[in-house]
Each structure stands twice: as structure tokens, then as C-alpha cells.
CSV table of C-alpha atoms in Angstrom, one decimal:
chain,number,residue,atom,x,y,z
N,572,ILE,CA,-2.0,-6.7,-4.0
N,573,ILE,CA,-4.6,-3.7,-4.1
N,574,LEU,CA,-8.1,-4.4,-3.1
N,575,PRO,CA,-10.3,-3.7,-6.3
N,576,PHE,CA,-11.7,-0.2,-6.6
N,577,GLU,CA,-13.4,1.9,-8.9
N,578,PHE,CA,-12.8,5.6,-9.5
N,579,ARG,CA,-15.9,8.1,-9.3
N,580,LYS,CA,-15.6,11.5,-10.9
N,581,PHE,CA,-17.3,14.0,-9.3
N,582,LYS,CA,-19.9,16.6,-11.1
N,583,LYS,CA,-18.6,19.5,-12.8
N,584,LYS,CA,-14.8,19.1,-11.3
N,585,GLU,CA,-11.6,17.5,-12.6
N,586,LEU,CA,-11.4,15.9,-8.9
N,587,GLY,CA,-12.9,12.3,-7.9
N,588,VAL,CA,-13.1,9.7,-5.1
N,589,ILE,CA,-11.6,6.0,-5.2
N,590,ILE,CA,-13.7,3.6,-3.3
N,591,GLN,CA,-13.2,0.1,-2.8
N,592,ASP,CA,-14.7,-3.0,-1.1
N,593,GLU,CA,-15.5,-2.9,2.4
N,594,ILE,CA,-13.3,-5.8,4.3
N,595,LYS,CA,-14.7,-7.1,7.3
N,596,PRO,CA,-14.3,-8.2,9.7
N,597,ASN,CA,-11.5,-5.0,10.1
N,598,ILE,CA,-8.4,-7.2,12.0
N,599,ALA,CA,-6.2,-4.8,13.9
N,600,PRO,CA,-2.0,-6.0,13.2
N,601,CYS,CA,-2.3,-6.6,17.2
N,602,GLU,CA,-4.2,-9.2,16.4
N,603,TRP,CA,-2.4,-11.0,13.7
N,604,THR,CA,-0.8,-14.6,13.9
N,605,PHE,CA,2.5,-14.9,13.1
N,606,GLU,CA,1.7,-16.3,8.9
N,607,MET,CA,-0.2,-12.9,8.5
N,608,PHE,CA,2.5,-10.8,9.8
N,609,ILE,CA,4.9,-13.1,7.0
N,610,LEU,CA,2.2,-11.7,4.2
N,611,ALA,CA,1.7,-8.9,4.6
N,612,VAL,CA,5.8,-9.2,4.8
N,613,ASN,CA,6.1,-10.6,1.4
N,614,LEU,CA,3.2,-8.3,0.4
N,615,ILE,CA,5.5,-5.2,1.0
N,616,LEU,CA,8.3,-6.6,-0.4
N,617,CYS,CA,6.4,-7.3,-3.5
N,618,ALA,CA,4.2,-4.5,-4.2
N,619,GLU,CA,7.7,-2.4,-3.7
N,620,SER,CA,9.4,-4.7,-6.0
N,621,THR,CA,6.3,-4.2,-8.7
N,622,VAL,CA,6.2,-0.1,-8.4
N,623,SER,CA,10.3,0.7,-8.2
N,624,LYS,CA,10.4,-0.9,-12.1
N,625,MET,CA,7.9,2.3,-12.5
N,626,ASN,CA,10.1,4.6,-10.5
N,627,LEU,CA,7.5,4.5,-7.4
N,628,THR,CA,8.1,3.4,-3.9
N,629,ILE,CA,5.7,2.4,-1.2
N,630,ASP,CA,5.6,5.7,1.6
N,631,ASP,CA,4.2,4.3,4.5
N,632,PRO,CA,4.4,0.6,4.7
N,633,HIS,CA,3.0,-0.3,7.8
N,634,PRO,CA,0.6,-2.9,9.1
N,635,TRP,CA,-2.1,-0.5,9.0
N,636,ASN,CA,-2.4,0.0,5.6
N,637,ILE,CA,-2.6,-3.9,5.1
N,638,LEU,CA,-5.6,-5.4,5.5
N,639,PHE,CA,-7.0,-9.3,5.0
N,640,ARG,CA,-9.8,-10.9,3.2
N,641,ASN,CA,-10.0,-14.7,3.3
N,642,LYS,CA,-6.1,-14.8,4.2
N,643,CYS,CA,-5.1,-12.7,1.5
N,644,PRO,CA,-3.3,-9.4,2.5
N,645,TYR,CA,-4.0,-6.2,0.2
N,646,LEU,CA,-2.7,-3.2,0.6
N,647,ILE,CA,-5.4,-0.6,1.2
N,648,ASP,CA,-3.5,2.6,1.1
N,649,LEU,CA,-3.7,4.0,-2.4
N,650,GLY,CA,-1.8,7.1,-1.0
N,651,ALA,CA,1.2,5.4,0.0
N,652,PHE,CA,2.8,5.2,-3.5
N,653,ASN,CA,5.1,8.1,-4.3
N,654,PHE,CA,8.2,9.0,-6.4
N,655,ARG,CA,11.0,7.4,-5.8
N,656,ASN,CA,14.4,9.8,-5.4
N,657,THR,CA,12.4,13.5,-5.1
N,658,ASN,CA,11.6,15.5,-2.3
N,659,LEU,CA,7.9,14.3,-2.3
N,660,HIS,CA,9.3,11.3,-1.1
N,661,ARG,CA,9.2,11.9,2.6
N,662,SER,CA,12.0,9.4,3.4
N,663,ASN,CA,14.6,9.8,0.7
N,664,GLU,CA,17.3,9.9,2.8
N,665,GLN,CA,16.6,7.7,5.4
N,666,VAL,CA,15.8,4.9,2.7
N,667,LYS,CA,18.7,5.8,0.2
N,668,GLY,CA,19.8,2.5,-1.2
N,669,PHE,CA,17.6,0.1,1.5
N,670,TRP,CA,14.9,-0.9,-1.4
N,671,ASP,CA,17.6,-1.0,-4.2
N,672,SER,CA,19.2,-4.3,-2.7
N,673,PHE,CA,15.9,-6.2,-2.9
N,674,ASN,CA,16.3,-5.3,-7.4
């Protein structure tokens, strides 16, 4: 679901950077086939079902956060994950109960 990544710490800091493999070519959603949209939707629903078991949600599930490699979709925005039912979740009131219907 998520493109393999590596976490590298900065020297003398507790911060770091996440490095993911590069996907080439980067195909924009306007260039996707209908099949690619179906694969992307299934990816988001599967990912949301999985992370909801850890009290997380995908806060920003849109096509620009998905890239394809060899006809396989990957969620590339690791910052899109957020805790459910908290003020951190920017759309908490808008989607209240929506994802629960899929569990």
C-alpha cells in the first residue's frame, strides 16, 4: 500500500527525513485510465480499513497522493495519516461516521 521508505536521522537532532523510492514517470490523475481510478479507490478503502483498526484515518485521500508503479497504486503521502476523533483530524465533523460504515 505504501511505497517502501527509509527513515534517516539528522546529525545531532531528533528529527529526520523519510526517503521513498522515486516513481517514474509520474502520471497525473487526468492521464489515468478508468481501471487506474478503480485501483486507486480500492487502495484508499483498503488502507482506511487497515489504519482505522489503529485509530487512524487518511486525512487527505485524493488522487494526487497516489502514484502507480507497474500498474500497482501506492499511497505516497505519509503525512496524510491522522488520529481519528481528535481535533487534529481537520475534517472530523464532515466525515463523522462515514468510514465506520465500511468496517
